[in-house]
Short mmCIF file of C-alpha atoms in Angstrom, two decimals:
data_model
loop_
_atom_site.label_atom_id
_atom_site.label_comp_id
_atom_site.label_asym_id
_atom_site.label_seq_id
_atom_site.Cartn_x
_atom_site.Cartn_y
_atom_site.Cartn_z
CA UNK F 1 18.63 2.86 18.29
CA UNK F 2 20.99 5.34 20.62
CA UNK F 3 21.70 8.46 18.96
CA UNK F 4 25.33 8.44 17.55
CA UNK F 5 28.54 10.50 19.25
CA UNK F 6 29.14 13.82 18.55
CA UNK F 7 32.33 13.09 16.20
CA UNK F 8 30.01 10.96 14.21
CA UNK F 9 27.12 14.09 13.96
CA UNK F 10 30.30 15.94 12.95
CA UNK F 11 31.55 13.81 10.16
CA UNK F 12 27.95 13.28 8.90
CA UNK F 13 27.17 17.24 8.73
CA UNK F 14 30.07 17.53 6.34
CA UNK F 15 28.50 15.19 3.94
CA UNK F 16 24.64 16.73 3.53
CA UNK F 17 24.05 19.66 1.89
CA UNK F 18 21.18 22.02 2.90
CA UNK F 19 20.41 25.26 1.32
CA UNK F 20 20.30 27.80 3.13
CA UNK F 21 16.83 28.89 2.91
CA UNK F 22 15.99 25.04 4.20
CA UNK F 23 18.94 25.44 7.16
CA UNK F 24 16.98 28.55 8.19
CA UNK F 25 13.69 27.12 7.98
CA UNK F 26 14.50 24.00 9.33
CA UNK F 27 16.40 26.08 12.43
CA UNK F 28 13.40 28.25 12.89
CA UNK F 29 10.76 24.85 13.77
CA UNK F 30 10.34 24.44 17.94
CA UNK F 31 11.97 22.00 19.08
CA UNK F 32 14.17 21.32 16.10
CA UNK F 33 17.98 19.23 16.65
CA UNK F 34 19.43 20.14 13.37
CA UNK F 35 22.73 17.99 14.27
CA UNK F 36 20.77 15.44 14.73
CA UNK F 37 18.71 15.70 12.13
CA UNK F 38 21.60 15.87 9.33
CA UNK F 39 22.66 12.26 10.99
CA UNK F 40 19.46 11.35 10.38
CA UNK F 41 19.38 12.24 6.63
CA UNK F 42 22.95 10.57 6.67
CA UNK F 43 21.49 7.63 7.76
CA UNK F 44 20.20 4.37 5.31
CA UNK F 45 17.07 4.00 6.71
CA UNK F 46 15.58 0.23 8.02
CA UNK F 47 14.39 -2.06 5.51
CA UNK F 48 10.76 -3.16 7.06
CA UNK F 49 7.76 -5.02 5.31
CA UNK F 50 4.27 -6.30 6.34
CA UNK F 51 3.50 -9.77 6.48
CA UNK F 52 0.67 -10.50 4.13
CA UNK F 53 -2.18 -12.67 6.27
CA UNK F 54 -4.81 -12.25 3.66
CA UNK F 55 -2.76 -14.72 1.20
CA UNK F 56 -0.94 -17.34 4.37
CA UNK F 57 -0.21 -17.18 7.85
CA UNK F 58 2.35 -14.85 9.52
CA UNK F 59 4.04 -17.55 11.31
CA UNK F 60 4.50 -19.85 7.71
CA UNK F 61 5.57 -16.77 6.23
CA UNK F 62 8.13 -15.96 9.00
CA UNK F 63 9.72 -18.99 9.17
CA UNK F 64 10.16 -18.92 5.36
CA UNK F 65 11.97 -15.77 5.80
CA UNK F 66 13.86 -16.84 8.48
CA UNK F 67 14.69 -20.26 6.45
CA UNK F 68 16.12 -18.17 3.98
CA UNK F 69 18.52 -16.08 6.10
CA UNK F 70 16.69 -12.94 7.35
CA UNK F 71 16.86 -11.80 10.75
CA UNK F 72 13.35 -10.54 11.83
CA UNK F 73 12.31 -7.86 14.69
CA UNK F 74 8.78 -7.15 15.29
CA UNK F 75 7.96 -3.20 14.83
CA UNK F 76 5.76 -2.25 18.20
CA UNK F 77 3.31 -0.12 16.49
CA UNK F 78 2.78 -1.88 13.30
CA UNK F 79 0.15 -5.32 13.32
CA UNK F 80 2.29 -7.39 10.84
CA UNK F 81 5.05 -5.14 10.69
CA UNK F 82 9.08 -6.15 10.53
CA UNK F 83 12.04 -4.84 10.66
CA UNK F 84 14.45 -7.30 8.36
CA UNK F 85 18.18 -7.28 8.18
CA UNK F 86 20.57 -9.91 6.48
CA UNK F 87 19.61 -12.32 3.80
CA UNK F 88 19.35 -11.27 -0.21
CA UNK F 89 17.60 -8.24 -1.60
CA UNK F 90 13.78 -8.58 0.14
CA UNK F 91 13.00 -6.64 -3.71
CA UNK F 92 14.12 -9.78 -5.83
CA UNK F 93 12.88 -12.17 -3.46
CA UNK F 94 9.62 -14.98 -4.62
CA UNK F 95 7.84 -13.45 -1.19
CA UNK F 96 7.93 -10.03 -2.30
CA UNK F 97 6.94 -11.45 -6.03
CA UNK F 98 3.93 -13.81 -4.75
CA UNK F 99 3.07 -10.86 -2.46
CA UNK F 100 3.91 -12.71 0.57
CA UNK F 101 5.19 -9.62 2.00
CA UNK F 102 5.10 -5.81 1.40
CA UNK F 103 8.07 -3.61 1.74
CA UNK F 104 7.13 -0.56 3.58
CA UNK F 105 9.08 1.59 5.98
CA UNK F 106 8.39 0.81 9.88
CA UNK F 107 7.10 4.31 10.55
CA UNK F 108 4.97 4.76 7.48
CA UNK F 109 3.00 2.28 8.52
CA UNK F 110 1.77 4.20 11.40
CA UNK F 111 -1.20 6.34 9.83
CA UNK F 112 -2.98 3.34 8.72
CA UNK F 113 -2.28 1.97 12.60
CA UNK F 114 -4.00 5.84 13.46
CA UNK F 115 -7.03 5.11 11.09
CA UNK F 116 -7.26 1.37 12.39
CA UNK F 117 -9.55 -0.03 9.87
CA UNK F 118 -12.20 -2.45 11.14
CA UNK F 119 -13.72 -5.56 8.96
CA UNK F 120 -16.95 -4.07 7.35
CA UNK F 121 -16.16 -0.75 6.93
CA UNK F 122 -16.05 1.80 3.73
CA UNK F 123 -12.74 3.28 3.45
CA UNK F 124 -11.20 5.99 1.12
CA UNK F 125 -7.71 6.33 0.44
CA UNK F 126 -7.63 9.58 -1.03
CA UNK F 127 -4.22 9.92 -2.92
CA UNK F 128 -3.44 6.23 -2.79
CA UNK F 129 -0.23 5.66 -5.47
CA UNK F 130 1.90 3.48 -5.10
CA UNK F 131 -0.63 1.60 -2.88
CA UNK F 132 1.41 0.93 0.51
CA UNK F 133 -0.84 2.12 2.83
CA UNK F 134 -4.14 1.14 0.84
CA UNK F 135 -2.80 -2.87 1.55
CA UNK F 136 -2.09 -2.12 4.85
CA UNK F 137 -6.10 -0.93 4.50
CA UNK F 138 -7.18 -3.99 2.67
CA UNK F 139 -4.99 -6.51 5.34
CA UNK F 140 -7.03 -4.59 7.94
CA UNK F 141 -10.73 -4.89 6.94
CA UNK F 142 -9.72 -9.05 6.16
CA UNK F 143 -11.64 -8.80 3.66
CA UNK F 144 -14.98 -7.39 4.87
CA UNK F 145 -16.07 -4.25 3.96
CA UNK F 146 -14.82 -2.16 1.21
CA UNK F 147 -11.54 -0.47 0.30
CA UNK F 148 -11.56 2.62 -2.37
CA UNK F 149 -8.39 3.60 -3.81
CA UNK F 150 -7.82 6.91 -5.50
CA UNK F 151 -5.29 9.28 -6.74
CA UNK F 152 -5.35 11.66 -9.89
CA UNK F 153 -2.29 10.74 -11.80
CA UNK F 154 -2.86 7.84 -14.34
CA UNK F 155 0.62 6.42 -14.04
CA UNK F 156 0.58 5.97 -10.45
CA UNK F 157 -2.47 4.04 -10.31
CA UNK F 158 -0.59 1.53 -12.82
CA UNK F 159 1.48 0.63 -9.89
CA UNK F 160 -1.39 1.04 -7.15
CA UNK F 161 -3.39 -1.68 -9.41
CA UNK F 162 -0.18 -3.79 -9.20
CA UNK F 163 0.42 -3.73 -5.43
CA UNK F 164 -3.50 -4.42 -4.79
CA UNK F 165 -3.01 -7.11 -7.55
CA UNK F 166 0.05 -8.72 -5.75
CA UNK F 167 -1.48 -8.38 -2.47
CA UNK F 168 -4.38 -10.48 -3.40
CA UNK F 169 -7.00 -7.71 -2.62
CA UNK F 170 -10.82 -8.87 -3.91
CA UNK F 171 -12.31 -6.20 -1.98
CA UNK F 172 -11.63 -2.60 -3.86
CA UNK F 173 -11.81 -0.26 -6.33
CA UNK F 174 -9.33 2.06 -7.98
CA UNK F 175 -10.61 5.48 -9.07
CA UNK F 176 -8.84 8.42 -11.09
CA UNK F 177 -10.28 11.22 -9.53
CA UNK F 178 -8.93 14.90 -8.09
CA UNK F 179 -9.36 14.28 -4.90
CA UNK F 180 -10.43 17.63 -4.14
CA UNK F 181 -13.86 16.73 -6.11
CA UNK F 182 -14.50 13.59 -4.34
CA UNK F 183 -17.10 15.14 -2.24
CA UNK F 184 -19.25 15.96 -5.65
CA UNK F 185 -20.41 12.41 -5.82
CA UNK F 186 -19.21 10.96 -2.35
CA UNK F 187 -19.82 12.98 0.28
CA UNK F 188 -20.88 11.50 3.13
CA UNK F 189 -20.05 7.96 1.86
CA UNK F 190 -17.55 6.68 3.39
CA UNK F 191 -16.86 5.13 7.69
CA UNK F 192 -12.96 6.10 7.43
CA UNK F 193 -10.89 8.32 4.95
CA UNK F 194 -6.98 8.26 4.91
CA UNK F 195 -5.26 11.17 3.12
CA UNK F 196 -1.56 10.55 2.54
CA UNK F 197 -0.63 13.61 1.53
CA UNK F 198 1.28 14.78 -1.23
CA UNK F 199 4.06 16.54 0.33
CA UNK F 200 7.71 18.23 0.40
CA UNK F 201 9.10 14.94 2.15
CA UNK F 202 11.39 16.00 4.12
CA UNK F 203 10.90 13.24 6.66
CA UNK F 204 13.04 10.94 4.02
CA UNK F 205 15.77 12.48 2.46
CA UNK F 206 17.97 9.97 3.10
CA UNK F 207 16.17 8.01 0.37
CA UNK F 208 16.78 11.23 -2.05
CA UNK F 209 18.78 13.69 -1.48
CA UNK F 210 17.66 15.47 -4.24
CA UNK F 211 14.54 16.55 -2.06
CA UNK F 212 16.96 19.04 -0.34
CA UNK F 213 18.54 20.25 -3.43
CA UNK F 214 14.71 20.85 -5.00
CA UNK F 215 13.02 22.22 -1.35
CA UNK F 216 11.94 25.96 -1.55
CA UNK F 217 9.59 27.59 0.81
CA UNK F 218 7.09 28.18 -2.79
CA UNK F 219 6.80 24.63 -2.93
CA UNK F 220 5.76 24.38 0.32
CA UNK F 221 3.28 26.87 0.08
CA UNK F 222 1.42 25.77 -2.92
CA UNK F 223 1.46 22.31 -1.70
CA UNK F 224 -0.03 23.50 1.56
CA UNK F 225 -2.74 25.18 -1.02
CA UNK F 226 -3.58 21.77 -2.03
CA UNK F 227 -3.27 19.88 1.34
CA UNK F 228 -5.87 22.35 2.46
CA UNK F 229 -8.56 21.67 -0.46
CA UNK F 230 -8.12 17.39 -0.36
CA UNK F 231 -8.54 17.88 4.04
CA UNK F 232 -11.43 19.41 3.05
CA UNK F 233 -12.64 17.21 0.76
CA UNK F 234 -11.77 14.18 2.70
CA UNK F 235 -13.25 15.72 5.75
CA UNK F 236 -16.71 16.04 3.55
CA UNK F 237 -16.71 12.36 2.66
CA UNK F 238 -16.83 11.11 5.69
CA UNK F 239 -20.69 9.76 7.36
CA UNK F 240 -20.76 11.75 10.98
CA UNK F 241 -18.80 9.99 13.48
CA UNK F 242 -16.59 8.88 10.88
CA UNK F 243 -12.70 9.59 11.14
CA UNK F 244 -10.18 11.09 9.32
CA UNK F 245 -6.11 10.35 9.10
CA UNK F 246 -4.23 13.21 7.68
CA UNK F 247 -0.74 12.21 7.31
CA UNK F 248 2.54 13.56 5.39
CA UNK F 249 6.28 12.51 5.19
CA UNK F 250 7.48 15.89 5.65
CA UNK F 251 8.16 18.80 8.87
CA UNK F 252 6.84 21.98 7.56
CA UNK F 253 4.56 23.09 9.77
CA UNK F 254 2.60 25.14 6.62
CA UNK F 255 1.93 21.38 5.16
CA UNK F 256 0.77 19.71 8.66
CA UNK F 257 -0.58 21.56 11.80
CA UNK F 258 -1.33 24.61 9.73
CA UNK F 259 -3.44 22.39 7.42
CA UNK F 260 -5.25 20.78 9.99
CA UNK F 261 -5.54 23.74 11.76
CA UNK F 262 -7.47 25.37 8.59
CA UNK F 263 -9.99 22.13 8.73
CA UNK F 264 -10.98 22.76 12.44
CA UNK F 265 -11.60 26.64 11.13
CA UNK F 266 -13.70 25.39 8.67
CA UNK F 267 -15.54 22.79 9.57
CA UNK F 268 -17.53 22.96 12.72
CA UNK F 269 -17.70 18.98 13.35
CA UNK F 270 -14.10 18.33 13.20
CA UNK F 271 -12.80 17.18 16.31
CA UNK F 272 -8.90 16.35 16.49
CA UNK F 273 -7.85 12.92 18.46
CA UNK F 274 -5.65 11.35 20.47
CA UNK F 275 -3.32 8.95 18.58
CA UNK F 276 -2.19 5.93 20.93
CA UNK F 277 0.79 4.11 18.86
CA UNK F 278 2.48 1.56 20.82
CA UNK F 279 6.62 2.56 21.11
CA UNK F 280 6.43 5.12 18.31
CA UNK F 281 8.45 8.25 19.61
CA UNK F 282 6.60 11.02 18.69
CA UNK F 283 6.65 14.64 19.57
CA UNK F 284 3.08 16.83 20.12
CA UNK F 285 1.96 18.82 17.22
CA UNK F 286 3.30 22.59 17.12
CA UNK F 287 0.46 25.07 18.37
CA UNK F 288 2.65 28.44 17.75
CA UNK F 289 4.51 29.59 15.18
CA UNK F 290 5.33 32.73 13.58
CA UNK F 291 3.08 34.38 16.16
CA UNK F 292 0.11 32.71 15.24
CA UNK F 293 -1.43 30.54 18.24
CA UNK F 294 -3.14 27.64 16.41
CA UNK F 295 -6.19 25.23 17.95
CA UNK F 296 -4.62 24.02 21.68
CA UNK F 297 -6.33 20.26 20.39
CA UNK F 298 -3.67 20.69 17.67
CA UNK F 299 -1.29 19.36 20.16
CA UNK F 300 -3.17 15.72 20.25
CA UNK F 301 -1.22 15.56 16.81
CA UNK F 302 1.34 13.28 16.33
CA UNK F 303 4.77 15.02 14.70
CA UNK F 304 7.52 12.48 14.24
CA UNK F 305 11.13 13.28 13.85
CA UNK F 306 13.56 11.26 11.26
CA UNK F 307 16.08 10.95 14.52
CA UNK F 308 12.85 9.71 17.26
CA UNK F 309 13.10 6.38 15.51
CA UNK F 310 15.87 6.79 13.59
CA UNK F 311 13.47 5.70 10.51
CA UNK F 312 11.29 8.38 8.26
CA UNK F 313 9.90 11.91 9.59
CA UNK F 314 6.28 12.03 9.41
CA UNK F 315 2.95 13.84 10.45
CA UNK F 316 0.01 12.45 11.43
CA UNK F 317 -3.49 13.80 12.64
CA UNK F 318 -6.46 11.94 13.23
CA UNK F 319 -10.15 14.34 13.11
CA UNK F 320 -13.41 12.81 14.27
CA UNK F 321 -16.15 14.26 12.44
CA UNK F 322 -18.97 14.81 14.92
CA UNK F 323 -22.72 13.10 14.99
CA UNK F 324 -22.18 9.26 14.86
CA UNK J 1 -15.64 -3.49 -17.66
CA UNK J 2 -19.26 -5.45 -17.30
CA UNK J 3 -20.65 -8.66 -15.57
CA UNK J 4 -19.98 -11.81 -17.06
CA UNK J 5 -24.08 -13.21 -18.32
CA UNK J 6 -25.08 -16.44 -16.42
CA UNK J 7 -23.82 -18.27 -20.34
CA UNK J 8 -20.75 -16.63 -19.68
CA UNK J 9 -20.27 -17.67 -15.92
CA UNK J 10 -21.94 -21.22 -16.84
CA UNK J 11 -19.09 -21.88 -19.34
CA UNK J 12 -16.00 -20.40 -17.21
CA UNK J 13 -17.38 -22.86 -14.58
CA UNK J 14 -17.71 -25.68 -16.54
CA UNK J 15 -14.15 -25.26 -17.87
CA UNK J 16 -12.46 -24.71 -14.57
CA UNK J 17 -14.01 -28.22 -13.60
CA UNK J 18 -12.74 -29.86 -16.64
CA UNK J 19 -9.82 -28.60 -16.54
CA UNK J 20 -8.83 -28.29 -12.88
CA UNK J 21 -11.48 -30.23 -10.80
CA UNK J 22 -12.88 -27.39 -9.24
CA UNK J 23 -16.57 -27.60 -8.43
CA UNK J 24 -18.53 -24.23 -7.85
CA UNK J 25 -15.48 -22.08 -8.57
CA UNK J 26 -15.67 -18.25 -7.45
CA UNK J 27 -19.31 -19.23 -6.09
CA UNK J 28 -19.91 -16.37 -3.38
CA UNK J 29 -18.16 -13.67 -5.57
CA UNK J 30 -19.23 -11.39 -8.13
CA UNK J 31 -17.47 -11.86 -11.82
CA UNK J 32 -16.63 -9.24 -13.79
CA UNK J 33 -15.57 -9.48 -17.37
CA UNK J 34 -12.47 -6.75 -18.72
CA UNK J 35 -11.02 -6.41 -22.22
CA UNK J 36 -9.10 -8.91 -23.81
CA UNK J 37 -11.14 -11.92 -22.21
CA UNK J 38 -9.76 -10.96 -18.32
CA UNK J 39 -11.64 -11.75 -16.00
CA UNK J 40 -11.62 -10.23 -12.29
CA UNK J 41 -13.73 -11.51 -8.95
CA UNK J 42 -15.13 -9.03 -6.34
CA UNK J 43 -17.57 -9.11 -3.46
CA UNK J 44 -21.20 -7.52 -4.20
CA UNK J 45 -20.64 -5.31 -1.60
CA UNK J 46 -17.89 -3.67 -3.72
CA UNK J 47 -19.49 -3.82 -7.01
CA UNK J 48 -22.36 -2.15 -5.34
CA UNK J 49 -20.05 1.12 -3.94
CA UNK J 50 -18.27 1.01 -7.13
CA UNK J 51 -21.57 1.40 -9.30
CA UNK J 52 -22.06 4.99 -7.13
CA UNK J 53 -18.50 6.14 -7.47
CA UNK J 54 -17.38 7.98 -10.64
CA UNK J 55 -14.13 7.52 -13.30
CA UNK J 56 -13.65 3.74 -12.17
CA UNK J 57 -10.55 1.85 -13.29
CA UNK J 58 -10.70 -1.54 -11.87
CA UNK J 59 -12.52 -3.45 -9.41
CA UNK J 60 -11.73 -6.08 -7.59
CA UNK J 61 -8.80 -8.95 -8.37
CA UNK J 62 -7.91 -10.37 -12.14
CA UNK J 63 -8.62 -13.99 -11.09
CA UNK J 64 -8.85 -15.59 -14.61
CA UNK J 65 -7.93 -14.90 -18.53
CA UNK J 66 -10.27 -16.79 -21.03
CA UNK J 67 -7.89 -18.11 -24.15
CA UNK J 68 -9.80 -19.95 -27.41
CA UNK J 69 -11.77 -21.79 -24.74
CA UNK J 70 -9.36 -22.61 -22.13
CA UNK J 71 -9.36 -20.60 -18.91
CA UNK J 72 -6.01 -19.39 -17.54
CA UNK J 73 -5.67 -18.54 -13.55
CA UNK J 74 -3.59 -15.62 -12.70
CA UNK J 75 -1.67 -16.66 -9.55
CA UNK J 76 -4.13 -15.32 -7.48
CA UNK J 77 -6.79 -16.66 -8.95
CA UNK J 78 -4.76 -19.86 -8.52
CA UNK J 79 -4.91 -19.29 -4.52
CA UNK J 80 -8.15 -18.41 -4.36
CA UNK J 81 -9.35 -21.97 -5.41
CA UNK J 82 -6.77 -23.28 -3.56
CA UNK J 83 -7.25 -27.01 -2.88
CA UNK J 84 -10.43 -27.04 -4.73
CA UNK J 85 -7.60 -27.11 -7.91
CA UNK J 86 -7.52 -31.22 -7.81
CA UNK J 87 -6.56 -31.94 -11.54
CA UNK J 88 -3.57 -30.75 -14.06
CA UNK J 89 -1.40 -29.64 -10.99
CA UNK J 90 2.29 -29.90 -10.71
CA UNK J 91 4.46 -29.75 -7.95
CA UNK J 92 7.39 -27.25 -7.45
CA UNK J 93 10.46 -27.18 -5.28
CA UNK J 94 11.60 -23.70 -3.82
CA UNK J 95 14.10 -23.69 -6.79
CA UNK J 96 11.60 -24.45 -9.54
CA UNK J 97 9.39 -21.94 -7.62
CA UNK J 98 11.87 -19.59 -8.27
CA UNK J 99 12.94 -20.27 -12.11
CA UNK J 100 8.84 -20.30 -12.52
CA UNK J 101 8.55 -16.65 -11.22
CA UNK J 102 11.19 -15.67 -13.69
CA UNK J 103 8.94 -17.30 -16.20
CA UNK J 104 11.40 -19.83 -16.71
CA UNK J 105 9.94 -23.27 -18.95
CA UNK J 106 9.97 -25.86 -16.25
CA UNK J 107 10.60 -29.38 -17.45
CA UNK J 108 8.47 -32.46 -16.12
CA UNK J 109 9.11 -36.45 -17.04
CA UNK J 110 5.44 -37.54 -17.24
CA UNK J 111 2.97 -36.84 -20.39
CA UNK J 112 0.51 -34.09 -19.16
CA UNK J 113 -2.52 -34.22 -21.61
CA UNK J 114 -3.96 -30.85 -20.52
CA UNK J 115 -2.54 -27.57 -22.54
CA UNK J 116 -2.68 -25.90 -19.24
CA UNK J 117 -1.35 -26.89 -15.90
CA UNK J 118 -1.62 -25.07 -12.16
CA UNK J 119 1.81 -24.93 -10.45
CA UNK J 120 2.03 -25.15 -6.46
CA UNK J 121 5.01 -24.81 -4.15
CA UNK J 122 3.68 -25.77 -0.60
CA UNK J 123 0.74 -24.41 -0.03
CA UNK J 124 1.45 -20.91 -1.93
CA UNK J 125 -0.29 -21.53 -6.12
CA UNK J 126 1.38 -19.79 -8.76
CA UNK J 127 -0.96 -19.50 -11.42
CA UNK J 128 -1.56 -21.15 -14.97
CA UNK J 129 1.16 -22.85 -17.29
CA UNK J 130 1.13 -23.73 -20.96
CA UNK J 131 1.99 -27.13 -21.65
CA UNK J 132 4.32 -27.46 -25.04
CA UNK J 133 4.61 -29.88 -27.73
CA UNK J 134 7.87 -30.48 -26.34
CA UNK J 135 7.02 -31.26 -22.78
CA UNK J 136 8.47 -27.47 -21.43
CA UNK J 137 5.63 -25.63 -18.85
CA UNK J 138 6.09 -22.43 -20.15
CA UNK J 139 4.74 -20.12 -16.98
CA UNK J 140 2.14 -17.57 -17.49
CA UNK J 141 3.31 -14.88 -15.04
CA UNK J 142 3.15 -11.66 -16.26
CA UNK J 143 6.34 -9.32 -17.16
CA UNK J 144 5.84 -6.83 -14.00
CA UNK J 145 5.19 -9.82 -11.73
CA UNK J 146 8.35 -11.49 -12.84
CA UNK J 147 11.81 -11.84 -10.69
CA UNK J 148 14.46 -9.99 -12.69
CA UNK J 149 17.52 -12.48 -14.33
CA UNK J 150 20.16 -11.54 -11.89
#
């Protein structure tokens, strides 16, 4: 999608309102189009979902949808991905229901894309609740292999055992753990972790904009305190040569490159990657700020902007642990 | 949460035979039994990596409930037997479909002997229904799984 005119950016800027501690911070990031930005946040974003192909085939599935009234476009960098517009609310719908289909925005499906699971392998999803990106996991390995799903708040895994219940996933288990402690009884256990970090979000606050109103740089720096521990921790359940997403919905650079930056300080085998997503606009990950020059491999990181797609902001990093 | 004994698996096979048709049900899986008589399928490969992990809540997929005797399929323990389900099966349209996922009774003509039925729409299965006294197929699809009344 083109970005908008200028009047439009305008109008839009009226509407959104930043604090000014956020303006500043967001106006200090390289690289940074506030205007732009703002339209972004003004902006609905597109309603996507994944085709489940462990329960029927995508092209059954498909034409139901189509039967029905939706109009479909394929998303490049997503296997199974769509972008759906017309027809009745996808939420209400007896696809959704019979788990048919998964609603998921287009871009947050890219980390699992990043970690590309293969049938047969051990994978831990570290902070898994609600459970979107641990189906996108289990539609991966088809049903080979094994697919752990944690996260440490009892409520959320409620709904993370409904989504892997709905998705018709025989292959996993759901743990309550801290993620930070995984590595007490799992460390070197598992071929692939994902950690889909708990984060500031500011890559989709035009689903909330009460993330704005709530977003102080504290926040940000005590979630970038626990980023750094469940990298870690993730990093120390992988088997060598196994690989690591790190991923967030938000732009601070204290909650992505710096985090990732601290795991290449601290661990000796971590290795960051190249990320190859197929028509995903993407920007390189920052390697200076404030002064500090961070890891040059830094830069293989993928930072994605709310206004490159015109869909959510996120961050993702991919880390090969060394000695497969 | 514990393995169903080789009584216990004996008997949930036998039923789903009598009841449904289905011969060897849930053969290459492992069965696990949870409270209230649930019962949920998994490979061995992921009982085995759940026995090492810690603070498990759940493994696998709730496939079946057992009720005085009579087993009850969730709906995707409905699609995993698939068209090994050849007995006490009714047929949906899209709109029944619908009115079934909003646990809806569904009304049927002909005298179904069986106190539980498995509904299909195409070639998606949508789990276990009760049969009444009055003829109604009351569905058995959970509250959270349900389409909200508009």
């Amino acid at each position: 999608m083109p970005p908008q005119s200028h009047d439009l950016v305008r109008r839009s800027m009226s509407k959104i309102m930043l604090s000014d501690d956020l303006r500043n911070y967001l106006n200090r990031l390289p690289d940074m189009e506030l205007d732009l930005l703002l339209e972004a946040y003004e902006r609905p974003l597109p309603e996507a979902f994944r085709v489940n192909t462990l329960k029927a085939s995508e092209e059954k599935i498909l034409e139901r949808l189509k039967s029905r009234g939706y109009s479909i476009e394929s998303i490049p960098w997503a296997r199974h991905g769509y972008v759906v517009s017309g027809g009745g609310d996808l939420g209400k719908s007896l696809e959704h229901m019979l788990g048919l289909i998964y609603i998921q925005g287009p871009v947050s499906m890219a980390p699992v894309e990043a970690l590309d699971p293969r049938p047969g392998e051990v994978i831990l999803d570290l902070c898994a609740a609600p459970g979107s990106k641990s189906t996108q996991i289990a539609q991966l390995l088809r049903g080979e292999g094994v697919l752990v799903a944690n996260d440490i708040s009892f409520d959320r895994v409620k709904a993370l055992s409904s989504n892997l219940q709905r998705f018709g996933v025989l292959n996993c288990v759901i743990t309550l753990v801290d993620g930070r402690k995984y590595p007490r009884f799992a460390k070197g256990f598992f071929d692939k972790v994902l950690v889909d970090a708990p984060c500031s979000s500011l890559g989709i606050i035009s689903k909330n904009w009460g993330i704005a109103r709530a977003w102080s740089i504290g926040i940000v720096e005590r979630l970038s305190e626990l980023q750094r521990r469940l990298i870690l921790a993730a990093f120390d359940c992988l088997k060598p040569g196994g690989i690591l997403v790190y991923s967030t919905c938000t732009l601070t650079v204290e909650e992505n490159e710096l985090v990732v930056n601290w795991l290449l300080e601290n661990r000796e085998g971590a290795r960051v990657s190249e990320i190859r997503l197929k028509g995903l606009r993407h920007r390189p990950g920052i390697t200076e700020y404030n002064g500090v020059r961070l890891r040059d491999e830094i830069s293989k990181t993928m930072r994605i902007m709310p206004y490159d797609n015109w869909a959510e902001g996120f961050y993702i990093a991919k880390i090969v642990k060394e000695g497969g | 949460m514990r393995l169903l004994t080789s009584a216990e698996r004996r008997y949930l096979i036998k039923r789903l035979e009598d009841q449904h048709g289905v011969e060897d049900a849930f053969d290459d899986l492992v069965l696990i039994r949870t409270g209230q008589g649930r019962i949920r399928a998994t490979t061995k490969e992921t009982y085995e990596a759940a026995c090492r992990l810690r603070r498990v809540q759940q493994v696998g997929l709730y496939v079946a409930k057992m009720v005085k005797g009579d087993v009850i399929l969730s709906i995707e323990g409905s699609q995993l037997l698939g068209a090994a389900i050849t007995k006490n099966i009714i047929e949906l349209s899209e709109e029944e479909a619908e009115e079934w996922m909003k646990a809806a009774p569904i009304e049927r003509s002909e005298k179904i002997e069986s106190r539980y039925v498995i509904a299909r729409c195409g070639d998606f299965y949508l789990g276990s229904g009760r049969v009444s006294r009055d003829g109604k197929i009351y569905p058995q699809v959970a509250k959270w799984r349900r389409i909200p009344e508009e």
